[in-house]
Amino acid sequence: MQKFEIFTGIVCPLDRSNVDTDAIIPKQFLKSIKRSGFGPNLFDEWRYLDQGEPGMDNSKRPVNPDFVLNDSRYIGAQILLTRKNFGCGSSREHAPWALEDYGFRVILAPSYADIFFNNCFKNGLLPIVLEEKIIDDLFRLASDDQALGMTVDLHKQALVIGDERILFEVDPFRKHCLINGLDDIGLTLQKIDAIKAYEKQRKSEAPWLFHGK
Amino acid sequence: MSAKTLYDKLWESHLVQTDKDGTALIYIDRHLVHEVTSPQAFEGLRLAERKPWRVDANLATPDHNVPTTERAGGVKAIEDPISRTQVETLDANCIEFGITEFEMLDTRQGIVHVVGPEQGATLPGMTVVCGDSHTSTHGAMGALAFGIGTSEVEHVLATQCLIQKKSKAMQVRVEGKTGPGVTAKDIVLAIIGEIGTAGGTGYAIEFAGSAIEDLSIEGRLTLCNMAIEAGARAGFVAVDDKTIDYVRGRPYAPDSDQWERAVASWRTLHSDEGAEFHRVVTLDAAAIKPQVTWGTSPEMVVGIDDSVPNPADEPDSVKAEGMGRALDYMGLEAGTPMSDIALDKVFIGSCTNSRIEDLRAAAQIANGRQVAANIKLALVVPGSGLVKAQAEEEGLDRIFTDAGFEWREPGCSMCLAMNADRLSPGERCASTSNRNFEGRQGQGGRTHLVSPAMAAAAAVSGHFVDVASLINR
Ligand code: SF4
């Protein structure tokens, strides 16, 4: 995983609550057996006017001018601002893959669905929880004629806009993994002895759990 | 020792290690695998030259992409080349890594969440995971079961463990007797209507109370299936005699020499008297009517004798806007009685409602009646090959086909429309599945979630109707 370093980017405001993972990446694109290449189909049904199918040349498709991702102010945005319960629904990791592939690195929302929240960290995406009031303020700023720029400093757990700083919380373990670009599996495999010891004990207590067919 | 919740017990018995900050490594007993969320995980294993930690903990079956029509041609005959590749990739990965798979033409094939309990592959007291959010289903067995993403699928394959933080514990109690025609599906929709689709976020939900105890195991599977629609990754029910009777004799159940020991340990799988929950919600079963969703989120739900709600009556402006958008998408007017809503298609199936009891309940309503003329397609898709065989033995297939329903091969089908079964733009469907999101059953399609009996009642009436009025007494 890539290390998460300090950066400055544009904020794209997606003013909807309960955005589900079907909306983030519609199911027809789940048929890919790869991890990459989902960016052009991020929010496909909202972003284009025709029906998207895998393998289409997305540059030739009619875009929905009313959808925020197509607004010229937000081209190249790396920070997605949105409403509560973002990422609900299906557990598909294709959702963070698509957000990341598009170029987003940070999401700002009052709350997230659990599985999605978890999946983000595994893919170098940082979902930040902010109070509803701060989110409201940011929506106002981000909807100005001039796009809102923001610096994200994970070390200091701060968002910086001009002279203003908004501090945020992040789980220390997840922060450590993001900053160092650590892969969970590698970390867990350092605990082989503990896993083996657990298995041994469990096998004697509940041997029926170890019967495959 | 202090009183423990069922969640505490399940969690603690799977703890491998806890770090100072509360990050825990928990052991996974059963990993279910399907074709959509696993290819990248197997690819990851290959690239890192890793092997599965415990091959026998895994069980795979294709479900999302398989056709529900004629299958004689096998995988090679799957029309959509991308669907075919996914199913073939699963087959090849299972062979390469030595994982047991019920392939498409195996009678045991079906939707993972139907297959697991049916085989006894998900047992009380287990941790069960799958790269699918409806893994919460298996909590009905008194297990800790939850959906994971593909990175976690790879993590479980490689280490048999997951890195987790403990959730908070919620108890949802449903007390009393349900009225006629009210099923587990109606109970869970009513719960979601009450607490909202984010009401369970951050919690593991234990369903309890006399109305839950009264449910069969299949009913509890339906209930726990939708815990995720209430925002909770896991939902479960304590073990009782019904759970133990259900498991007995299933292919993966403990052998006779271990059965008594296993049962003794399962008997402890309930919350202790006086155990504390972070949140308790109580519902009155008698007040629950057969439910129908009207919007694009499972929380947008009312009883069959209600009308489509009016956004103008909603004080929260963000919520009102969401309601307005949902009504637009659904093509509905506020104030329309639910029973006036006419339908184009009916879908009975999905991991929520495709087990034998679901099919019996629908067949009871369909029996001797005809699908209404305005219904273009009424589909019945059993959850597994074994459910299908059982239904055919009972003659349910004939009841359905005589009434004008189509009887299909097992799979996810029109629950998410990844195969050829889908809605066209603007079409309205009564569906026994679990998600009514925009586009879920096909772009522009309009989904109303209901129970199997309510779906059958809608099919024969052409519009929604209180199934209680059709039950032969
Ligand atoms: S039936 Fe539907 S909800 Fe269930 S696993 Fe299949 S696609 Fe997912």
PDB file of N, CA, C and O in Angstrom, chain B residues 366-433:
ATOM      1  N   ALA B 366     -50.534 -18.619  -3.751  1.00  0.00           N
ATOM      2  CA  ALA B 366     -50.671 -18.786  -5.202  1.00  0.00           C
ATOM      3  C   ALA B 366     -51.617 -19.940  -5.553  1.00  0.00           C
ATOM      4  O   ALA B 366     -52.227 -19.952  -6.629  1.00  0.00           O
ATOM      5  N   ASN B 367     -51.723 -20.882  -4.656  1.00  0.00           N
ATOM      6  CA  ASN B 367     -52.475 -22.112  -4.926  1.00  0.00           C
ATOM      7  C   ASN B 367     -53.909 -21.835  -5.390  1.00  0.00           C
ATOM      8  O   ASN B 367     -54.688 -21.188  -4.692  1.00  0.00           O
ATOM      9  N   GLY B 368     -54.214 -22.296  -6.595  1.00  0.00           N
ATOM     10  CA  GLY B 368     -55.577 -22.144  -7.117  1.00  0.00           C
ATOM     11  C   GLY B 368     -55.888 -20.749  -7.623  1.00  0.00           C
ATOM     12  O   GLY B 368     -57.024 -20.460  -7.991  1.00  0.00           O
ATOM     13  N   ARG B 369     -54.894 -19.866  -7.618  1.00  0.00           N
ATOM     14  CA  ARG B 369     -55.125 -18.512  -8.139  1.00  0.00           C
ATOM     15  C   ARG B 369     -54.276 -18.310  -9.383  1.00  0.00           C
ATOM     16  O   ARG B 369     -53.464 -19.149  -9.751  1.00  0.00           O
ATOM     17  N   GLN B 370     -54.441 -17.167 -10.027  1.00  0.00           N
ATOM     18  CA  GLN B 370     -53.706 -16.852 -11.252  1.00  0.00           C
ATOM     19  C   GLN B 370     -52.970 -15.529 -11.117  1.00  0.00           C
ATOM     20  O   GLN B 370     -53.493 -14.585 -10.530  1.00  0.00           O
ATOM     21  N   VAL B 371     -51.772 -15.476 -11.666  1.00  0.00           N
ATOM     22  CA  VAL B 371     -51.032 -14.209 -11.717  1.00  0.00           C
ATOM     23  C   VAL B 371     -51.867 -13.205 -12.531  1.00  0.00           C
ATOM     24  O   VAL B 371     -52.384 -13.540 -13.598  1.00  0.00           O
ATOM     25  N   ALA B 372     -52.025 -12.006 -12.003  1.00  0.00           N
ATOM     26  CA  ALA B 372     -52.877 -10.995 -12.633  1.00  0.00           C
ATOM     27  C   ALA B 372     -52.344 -10.607 -14.014  1.00  0.00           C
ATOM     28  O   ALA B 372     -51.143 -10.699 -14.281  1.00  0.00           O
ATOM     29  N   ALA B 373     -53.261 -10.148 -14.863  1.00  0.00           N
ATOM     30  CA  ALA B 373     -52.927  -9.878 -16.264  1.00  0.00           C
ATOM     31  C   ALA B 373     -51.879  -8.777 -16.411  1.00  0.00           C
ATOM     32  O   ALA B 373     -51.077  -8.797 -17.346  1.00  0.00           O
ATOM     33  N   ASN B 374     -51.865  -7.810 -15.486  1.00  0.00           N
ATOM     34  CA  ASN B 374     -50.902  -6.707 -15.633  1.00  0.00           C
ATOM     35  C   ASN B 374     -49.479  -7.076 -15.191  1.00  0.00           C
ATOM     36  O   ASN B 374     -48.553  -6.287 -15.351  1.00  0.00           O
ATOM     37  N   ILE B 375     -49.300  -8.260 -14.634  1.00  0.00           N
ATOM     38  CA  ILE B 375     -47.963  -8.670 -14.194  1.00  0.00           C
ATOM     39  C   ILE B 375     -47.242  -9.333 -15.370  1.00  0.00           C
ATOM     40  O   ILE B 375     -47.641 -10.388 -15.848  1.00  0.00           O
ATOM     41  N   LYS B 376     -46.130  -8.679 -15.801  1.00  0.00           N
ATOM     42  CA  LYS B 376     -45.427  -9.182 -16.986  1.00  0.00           C
ATOM     43  C   LYS B 376     -44.579 -10.399 -16.676  1.00  0.00           C
ATOM     44  O   LYS B 376     -44.298 -11.207 -17.557  1.00  0.00           O
ATOM     45  N   LEU B 377     -44.090 -10.454 -15.461  1.00  0.00           N
ATOM     46  CA  LEU B 377     -43.216 -11.568 -15.095  1.00  0.00           C
ATOM     47  C   LEU B 377     -43.312 -11.780 -13.591  1.00  0.00           C
ATOM     48  O   LEU B 377     -43.197 -10.833 -12.824  1.00  0.00           O
ATOM     49  N   ALA B 378     -43.540 -13.025 -13.200  1.00  0.00           N
ATOM     50  CA  ALA B 378     -43.505 -13.374 -11.773  1.00  0.00           C
ATOM     51  C   ALA B 378     -42.533 -14.535 -11.650  1.00  0.00           C
ATOM     52  O   ALA B 378     -42.745 -15.602 -12.216  1.00  0.00           O
ATOM     53  N   LEU B 379     -41.431 -14.280 -10.936  1.00  0.00           N
ATOM     54  CA  LEU B 379     -40.323 -15.242 -10.876  1.00  0.00           C
ATOM     55  C   LEU B 379     -40.245 -15.866  -9.500  1.00  0.00           C
ATOM     56  O   LEU B 379     -40.330 -15.159  -8.501  1.00  0.00           O
ATOM     57  N   VAL B 380     -40.032 -17.176  -9.467  1.00  0.00           N
ATOM     58  CA  VAL B 380     -39.690 -17.807  -8.196  1.00  0.00           C
ATOM     59  C   VAL B 380     -38.323 -18.455  -8.367  1.00  0.00           C
ATOM     60  O   VAL B 380     -38.131 -19.295  -9.249  1.00  0.00           O
ATOM     61  N   VAL B 381     -37.367 -18.017  -7.546  1.00  0.00           N
ATOM     62  CA  VAL B 381     -35.999 -18.510  -7.661  1.00  0.00           C
ATOM     63  C   VAL B 381     -35.567 -19.109  -6.322  1.00  0.00           C
ATOM     64  O   VAL B 381     -35.291 -18.385  -5.372  1.00  0.00           O
ATOM     65  N   PRO B 382     -35.536 -20.443  -6.229  1.00  0.00           N
ATOM     66  CA  PRO B 382     -35.149 -21.072  -4.969  1.00  0.00           C
ATOM     67  C   PRO B 382     -33.708 -20.726  -4.591  1.00  0.00           C
ATOM     68  O   PRO B 382     -32.878 -20.458  -5.461  1.00  0.00           O
ATOM     69  N   GLY B 383     -33.425 -20.785  -3.282  1.00  0.00           N
ATOM     70  CA  GLY B 383     -32.122 -20.347  -2.789  1.00  0.00           C
ATOM     71  C   GLY B 383     -30.997 -21.328  -3.039  1.00  0.00           C
ATOM     72  O   GLY B 383     -29.832 -20.962  -3.047  1.00  0.00           O
ATOM     73  N   SER B 384     -31.339 -22.602  -3.228  1.00  0.00           N
ATOM     74  CA  SER B 384     -30.298 -23.592  -3.494  1.00  0.00           C
ATOM     75  C   SER B 384     -30.912 -24.739  -4.276  1.00  0.00           C
ATOM     76  O   SER B 384     -32.140 -24.880  -4.340  1.00  0.00           O
ATOM     77  N   GLY B 385     -30.035 -25.570  -4.815  1.00  0.00           N
ATOM     78  CA  GLY B 385     -30.505 -26.747  -5.546  1.00  0.00           C
ATOM     79  C   GLY B 385     -31.298 -27.676  -4.633  1.00  0.00           C
ATOM     80  O   GLY B 385     -32.256 -28.305  -5.066  1.00  0.00           O
ATOM     81  N   LEU B 386     -30.895 -27.733  -3.359  1.00  0.00           N
ATOM     82  CA  LEU B 386     -31.603 -28.613  -2.433  1.00  0.00           C
ATOM     83  C   LEU B 386     -32.985 -28.061  -2.081  1.00  0.00           C
ATOM     84  O   LEU B 386     -33.947 -28.815  -1.941  1.00  0.00           O
ATOM     85  N   VAL B 387     -33.082 -26.749  -1.942  1.00  0.00           N
ATOM     86  CA  VAL B 387     -34.402 -26.140  -1.715  1.00  0.00           C
ATOM     87  C   VAL B 387     -35.286 -26.428  -2.924  1.00  0.00           C
ATOM     88  O   VAL B 387     -36.460 -26.799  -2.792  1.00  0.00           O
ATOM     89  N   LYS B 388     -34.721 -26.305  -4.098  1.00  0.00           N
ATOM     90  CA  LYS B 388     -35.487 -26.533  -5.316  1.00  0.00           C
ATOM     91  C   LYS B 388     -36.015 -27.971  -5.348  1.00  0.00           C
ATOM     92  O   LYS B 388     -37.198 -28.204  -5.613  1.00  0.00           O
ATOM     93  N   ALA B 389     -35.127 -28.916  -5.040  1.00  0.00           N
ATOM     94  CA  ALA B 389     -35.529 -30.313  -5.070  1.00  0.00           C
ATOM     95  C   ALA B 389     -36.632 -30.590  -4.049  1.00  0.00           C
ATOM     96  O   ALA B 389     -37.626 -31.272  -4.341  1.00  0.00           O
ATOM     97  N   GLN B 390     -36.474 -30.011  -2.865  1.00  0.00           N
ATOM     98  CA  GLN B 390     -37.489 -30.197  -1.815  1.00  0.00           C
ATOM     99  C   GLN B 390     -38.840 -29.629  -2.266  1.00  0.00           C
ATOM    100  O   GLN B 390     -39.884 -30.264  -2.109  1.00  0.00           O
ATOM    101  N   ALA B 391     -38.800 -28.445  -2.836  1.00  0.00           N
ATOM    102  CA  ALA B 391     -40.036 -27.801  -3.286  1.00  0.00           C
ATOM    103  C   ALA B 391     -40.707 -28.645  -4.364  1.00  0.00           C
ATOM    104  O   ALA B 391     -41.938 -28.807  -4.374  1.00  0.00           O
ATOM    105  N   GLU B 392     -39.897 -29.213  -5.235  1.00  0.00           N
ATOM    106  CA  GLU B 392     -40.466 -30.030  -6.315  1.00  0.00           C
ATOM    107  C   GLU B 392     -41.076 -31.304  -5.747  1.00  0.00           C
ATOM    108  O   GLU B 392     -42.122 -31.770  -6.217  1.00  0.00           O
ATOM    109  N   GLU B 393     -40.431 -31.834  -4.718  1.00  0.00           N
ATOM    110  CA  GLU B 393     -40.984 -33.024  -4.086  1.00  0.00           C
ATOM    111  C   GLU B 393     -42.350 -32.726  -3.470  1.00  0.00           C
ATOM    112  O   GLU B 393     -43.255 -33.555  -3.481  1.00  0.00           O
ATOM    113  N   GLU B 394     -42.489 -31.514  -2.963  1.00  0.00           N
ATOM    114  CA  GLU B 394     -43.765 -31.128  -2.342  1.00  0.00           C
ATOM    115  C   GLU B 394     -44.776 -30.622  -3.368  1.00  0.00           C
ATOM    116  O   GLU B 394     -45.888 -30.249  -3.008  1.00  0.00           O
ATOM    117  N   GLY B 395     -44.368 -30.529  -4.621  1.00  0.00           N
ATOM    118  CA  GLY B 395     -45.290 -30.076  -5.667  1.00  0.00           C
ATOM    119  C   GLY B 395     -45.457 -28.568  -5.733  1.00  0.00           C
ATOM    120  O   GLY B 395     -46.364 -28.061  -6.400  1.00  0.00           O
ATOM    121  N   LEU B 396     -44.590 -27.834  -5.052  1.00  0.00           N
ATOM    122  CA  LEU B 396     -44.742 -26.370  -5.043  1.00  0.00           C
ATOM    123  C   LEU B 396     -44.484 -25.782  -6.426  1.00  0.00           C
ATOM    124  O   LEU B 396     -45.108 -24.804  -6.827  1.00  0.00           O
ATOM    125  N   ASP B 397     -43.551 -26.400  -7.151  1.00  0.00           N
ATOM    126  CA  ASP B 397     -43.236 -25.885  -8.490  1.00  0.00           C
ATOM    127  C   ASP B 397     -44.482 -25.894  -9.366  1.00  0.00           C
ATOM    128  O   ASP B 397     -44.746 -24.963 -10.117  1.00  0.00           O
ATOM    129  N   ARG B 398     -45.281 -26.964  -9.231  1.00  0.00           N
ATOM    130  CA  ARG B 398     -46.507 -27.067 -10.038  1.00  0.00           C
ATOM    131  C   ARG B 398     -47.513 -25.998  -9.639  1.00  0.00           C
ATOM    132  O   ARG B 398     -48.178 -25.391 -10.488  1.00  0.00           O
ATOM    133  N   ILE B 399     -47.618 -25.780  -8.334  1.00  0.00           N
ATOM    134  CA  ILE B 399     -48.546 -24.736  -7.876  1.00  0.00           C
ATOM    135  C   ILE B 399     -48.160 -23.400  -8.511  1.00  0.00           C
ATOM    136  O   ILE B 399     -48.998 -22.673  -9.039  1.00  0.00           O
ATOM    137  N   PHE B 400     -46.857 -23.119  -8.489  1.00  0.00           N
ATOM    138  CA  PHE B 400     -46.394 -21.838  -9.046  1.00  0.00           C
ATOM    139  C   PHE B 400     -46.618 -21.777 -10.557  1.00  0.00           C
ATOM    140  O   PHE B 400     -47.161 -20.801 -11.073  1.00  0.00           O
ATOM    141  N   THR B 401     -46.201 -22.814 -11.252  1.00  0.00           N
ATOM    142  CA  THR B 401     -46.303 -22.734 -12.717  1.00  0.00           C
ATOM    143  C   THR B 401     -47.777 -22.747 -13.147  1.00  0.00           C
ATOM    144  O   THR B 401     -48.155 -22.042 -14.077  1.00  0.00           O
ATOM    145  N   ASP B 402     -48.616 -23.506 -12.441  1.00  0.00           N
ATOM    146  CA  ASP B 402     -50.052 -23.492 -12.771  1.00  0.00           C
ATOM    147  C   ASP B 402     -50.644 -22.093 -12.596  1.00  0.00           C
ATOM    148  O   ASP B 402     -51.559 -21.696 -13.306  1.00  0.00           O
ATOM    149  N   ALA B 403     -50.106 -21.372 -11.618  1.00  0.00           N
ATOM    150  CA  ALA B 403     -50.641 -20.025 -11.356  1.00  0.00           C
ATOM    151  C   ALA B 403     -50.048 -18.983 -12.309  1.00  0.00           C
ATOM    152  O   ALA B 403     -50.467 -17.826 -12.307  1.00  0.00           O
ATOM    153  N   GLY B 404     -49.027 -19.388 -13.093  1.00  0.00           N
ATOM    154  CA  GLY B 404     -48.440 -18.448 -14.053  1.00  0.00           C
ATOM    155  C   GLY B 404     -47.105 -17.855 -13.619  1.00  0.00           C
ATOM    156  O   GLY B 404     -46.613 -16.919 -14.233  1.00  0.00           O
ATOM    157  N   PHE B 405     -46.515 -18.407 -12.549  1.00  0.00           N
ATOM    158  CA  PHE B 405     -45.170 -17.973 -12.149  1.00  0.00           C
ATOM    159  C   PHE B 405     -44.137 -18.752 -12.957  1.00  0.00           C
ATOM    160  O   PHE B 405     -44.407 -19.854 -13.415  1.00  0.00           O
ATOM    161  N   GLU B 406     -42.936 -18.196 -13.088  1.00  0.00           N
ATOM    162  CA  GLU B 406     -41.826 -18.949 -13.669  1.00  0.00           C
ATOM    163  C   GLU B 406     -41.025 -19.583 -12.548  1.00  0.00           C
ATOM    164  O   GLU B 406     -40.791 -18.963 -11.517  1.00  0.00           O
ATOM    165  N   TRP B 407     -40.604 -20.803 -12.748  1.00  0.00           N
ATOM    166  CA  TRP B 407     -39.877 -21.575 -11.753  1.00  0.00           C
ATOM    167  C   TRP B 407     -38.448 -21.727 -12.244  1.00  0.00           C
ATOM    168  O   TRP B 407     -38.216 -22.269 -13.316  1.00  0.00           O
ATOM    169  N   ARG B 408     -37.470 -21.222 -11.484  1.00  0.00           N
ATOM    170  CA  ARG B 408     -36.106 -21.099 -11.996  1.00  0.00           C
ATOM    171  C   ARG B 408     -35.067 -21.935 -11.237  1.00  0.00           C
ATOM    172  O   ARG B 408     -35.352 -22.526 -10.213  1.00  0.00           O
ATOM    173  N   GLU B 409     -33.849 -21.852 -11.745  1.00  0.00           N
ATOM    174  CA  GLU B 409     -32.688 -22.484 -11.112  1.00  0.00           C
ATOM    175  C   GLU B 409     -32.144 -21.547 -10.020  1.00  0.00           C
ATOM    176  O   GLU B 409     -32.306 -20.335 -10.114  1.00  0.00           O
ATOM    177  N   PRO B 410     -31.470 -22.112  -8.997  1.00  0.00           N
ATOM    178  CA  PRO B 410     -31.058 -21.315  -7.837  1.00  0.00           C
ATOM    179  C   PRO B 410     -29.936 -20.299  -8.107  1.00  0.00           C
ATOM    180  O   PRO B 410     -29.008 -20.567  -8.852  1.00  0.00           O
ATOM    181  N   GLY B 411     -30.042 -19.143  -7.457  1.00  0.00           N
ATOM    182  CA  GLY B 411     -29.006 -18.117  -7.544  1.00  0.00           C
ATOM    183  C   GLY B 411     -29.561 -16.794  -7.041  1.00  0.00           C
ATOM    184  O   GLY B 411     -30.706 -16.717  -6.598  1.00  0.00           O
ATOM    185  N   CYS B 412     -28.736 -15.762  -7.125  1.00  0.00           N
ATOM    186  CA  CYS B 412     -29.146 -14.443  -6.628  1.00  0.00           C
ATOM    187  C   CYS B 412     -30.173 -13.789  -7.547  1.00  0.00           C
ATOM    188  O   CYS B 412     -31.043 -13.054  -7.113  1.00  0.00           O
ATOM    189  N   SER B 413     -30.020 -14.028  -8.835  1.00  0.00           N
ATOM    190  CA  SER B 413     -31.030 -13.617  -9.807  1.00  0.00           C
ATOM    191  C   SER B 413     -31.362 -12.130  -9.706  1.00  0.00           C
ATOM    192  O   SER B 413     -30.483 -11.286  -9.625  1.00  0.00           O
ATOM    193  N   MET B 414     -32.645 -11.828  -9.659  1.00  0.00           N
ATOM    194  CA  MET B 414     -33.090 -10.441  -9.747  1.00  0.00           C
ATOM    195  C   MET B 414     -32.923  -9.669  -8.440  1.00  0.00           C
ATOM    196  O   MET B 414     -33.343  -8.525  -8.346  1.00  0.00           O
ATOM    197  N   CYS B 415     -32.300 -10.281  -7.439  1.00  0.00           N
ATOM    198  CA  CYS B 415     -31.999  -9.515  -6.221  1.00  0.00           C
ATOM    199  C   CYS B 415     -31.070  -8.360  -6.561  1.00  0.00           C
ATOM    200  O   CYS B 415     -31.200  -7.274  -6.038  1.00  0.00           O
ATOM    201  N   LEU B 416     -30.091  -8.630  -7.431  1.00  0.00           N
ATOM    202  CA  LEU B 416     -29.202  -7.536  -7.813  1.00  0.00           C
ATOM    203  C   LEU B 416     -28.962  -7.486  -9.310  1.00  0.00           C
ATOM    204  O   LEU B 416     -28.195  -6.657  -9.771  1.00  0.00           O
ATOM    205  N   ALA B 417     -29.653  -8.366 -10.038  1.00  0.00           N
ATOM    206  CA  ALA B 417     -29.642  -8.220 -11.486  1.00  0.00           C
ATOM    207  C   ALA B 417     -28.246  -8.237 -12.087  1.00  0.00           C
ATOM    208  O   ALA B 417     -27.925  -7.452 -12.957  1.00  0.00           O
ATOM    209  N   MET B 418     -27.394  -9.138 -11.595  1.00  0.00           N
ATOM    210  CA  MET B 418     -26.089  -9.274 -12.236  1.00  0.00           C
ATOM    211  C   MET B 418     -26.178 -10.273 -13.377  1.00  0.00           C
ATOM    212  O   MET B 418     -25.331 -10.306 -14.244  1.00  0.00           O
ATOM    213  N   ASN B 419     -27.174 -11.120 -13.345  1.00  0.00           N
ATOM    214  CA  ASN B 419     -27.365 -12.008 -14.492  1.00  0.00           C
ATOM    215  C   ASN B 419     -28.444 -11.390 -15.389  1.00  0.00           C
ATOM    216  O   ASN B 419     -28.690 -10.190 -15.324  1.00  0.00           O
ATOM    217  N   ALA B 420     -29.109 -12.200 -16.169  1.00  0.00           N
ATOM    218  CA  ALA B 420     -30.037 -11.635 -17.161  1.00  0.00           C
ATOM    219  C   ALA B 420     -31.390 -11.229 -16.564  1.00  0.00           C
ATOM    220  O   ALA B 420     -32.210 -10.613 -17.237  1.00  0.00           O
ATOM    221  N   ASP B 421     -31.655 -11.577 -15.284  1.00  0.00           N
ATOM    222  CA  ASP B 421     -32.952 -11.269 -14.687  1.00  0.00           C
ATOM    223  C   ASP B 421     -32.919  -9.847 -14.126  1.00  0.00           C
ATOM    224  O   ASP B 421     -32.223  -9.580 -13.168  1.00  0.00           O
ATOM    225  N   ARG B 422     -33.684  -8.951 -14.737  1.00  0.00           N
ATOM    226  CA  ARG B 422     -33.642  -7.577 -14.244  1.00  0.00           C
ATOM    227  C   ARG B 422     -34.886  -6.797 -14.644  1.00  0.00           C
ATOM    228  O   ARG B 422     -35.659  -7.231 -15.489  1.00  0.00           O
ATOM    229  N   LEU B 423     -35.018  -5.612 -14.025  1.00  0.00           N
ATOM    230  CA  LEU B 423     -36.127  -4.725 -14.362  1.00  0.00           C
ATOM    231  C   LEU B 423     -35.695  -3.777 -15.475  1.00  0.00           C
ATOM    232  O   LEU B 423     -34.534  -3.407 -15.566  1.00  0.00           O
ATOM    233  N   SER B 424     -36.655  -3.362 -16.284  1.00  0.00           N
ATOM    234  CA  SER B 424     -36.396  -2.296 -17.257  1.00  0.00           C
ATOM    235  C   SER B 424     -36.702  -0.965 -16.576  1.00  0.00           C
ATOM    236  O   SER B 424     -37.410  -0.937 -15.570  1.00  0.00           O
ATOM    237  N   PRO B 425     -36.183   0.143 -17.146  1.00  0.00           N
ATOM    238  CA  PRO B 425     -36.421   1.441 -16.514  1.00  0.00           C
ATOM    239  C   PRO B 425     -37.918   1.683 -16.267  1.00  0.00           C
ATOM    240  O   PRO B 425     -38.741   1.425 -17.142  1.00  0.00           O
ATOM    241  N   GLY B 426     -38.257   2.149 -15.094  1.00  0.00           N
ATOM    242  CA  GLY B 426     -39.636   2.485 -14.759  1.00  0.00           C
ATOM    243  C   GLY B 426     -40.471   1.318 -14.286  1.00  0.00           C
ATOM    244  O   GLY B 426     -41.563   1.517 -13.744  1.00  0.00           O
ATOM    245  N   GLU B 427     -39.997   0.107 -14.471  1.00  0.00           N
ATOM    246  CA  GLU B 427     -40.806  -1.042 -14.046  1.00  0.00           C
ATOM    247  C   GLU B 427     -40.862  -1.142 -12.534  1.00  0.00           C
ATOM    248  O   GLU B 427     -39.890  -0.878 -11.841  1.00  0.00           O
ATOM    249  N   ARG B 428     -42.018  -1.583 -12.059  1.00  0.00           N
ATOM    250  CA  ARG B 428     -42.254  -1.647 -10.619  1.00  0.00           C
ATOM    251  C   ARG B 428     -42.355  -3.109 -10.201  1.00  0.00           C
ATOM    252  O   ARG B 428     -43.063  -3.890 -10.829  1.00  0.00           O
ATOM    253  N   CYS B 429     -41.618  -3.438  -9.132  1.00  0.00           N
ATOM    254  CA  CYS B 429     -41.507  -4.830  -8.743  1.00  0.00           C
ATOM    255  C   CYS B 429     -41.763  -5.037  -7.255  1.00  0.00           C
ATOM    256  O   CYS B 429     -41.260  -4.284  -6.424  1.00  0.00           O
ATOM    257  N   ALA B 430     -42.565  -6.048  -6.936  1.00  0.00           N
ATOM    258  CA  ALA B 430     -42.681  -6.503  -5.553  1.00  0.00           C
ATOM    259  C   ALA B 430     -41.603  -7.554  -5.389  1.00  0.00           C
ATOM    260  O   ALA B 430     -41.589  -8.540  -6.120  1.00  0.00           O
ATOM    261  N   SER B 431     -40.697  -7.351  -4.439  1.00  0.00           N
ATOM    262  CA  SER B 431     -39.534  -8.221  -4.339  1.00  0.00           C
ATOM    263  C   SER B 431     -39.320  -8.686  -2.903  1.00  0.00           C
ATOM    264  O   SER B 431     -39.432  -7.899  -1.963  1.00  0.00           O
ATOM    265  N   THR B 432     -38.964  -9.960  -2.756  1.00  0.00           N
ATOM    266  CA  THR B 432     -38.706 -10.473  -1.404  1.00  0.00           C
ATOM    267  C   THR B 432     -37.250 -10.295  -1.004  1.00  0.00           C
ATOM    268  O   THR B 432     -36.812 -10.848  -0.012  1.00  0.00           O
ATOM    269  N   SER B 433     -36.488  -9.539  -1.777  1.00  0.00           N
ATOM    270  CA  SER B 433     -35.079  -9.347  -1.479  1.00  0.00           C
ATOM    271  C   SER B 433     -34.911  -8.319  -0.360  1.00  0.00           C
ATOM    272  O   SER B 433     -35.853  -8.011   0.363  1.00  0.00           O
TER     273      SER B 433
END
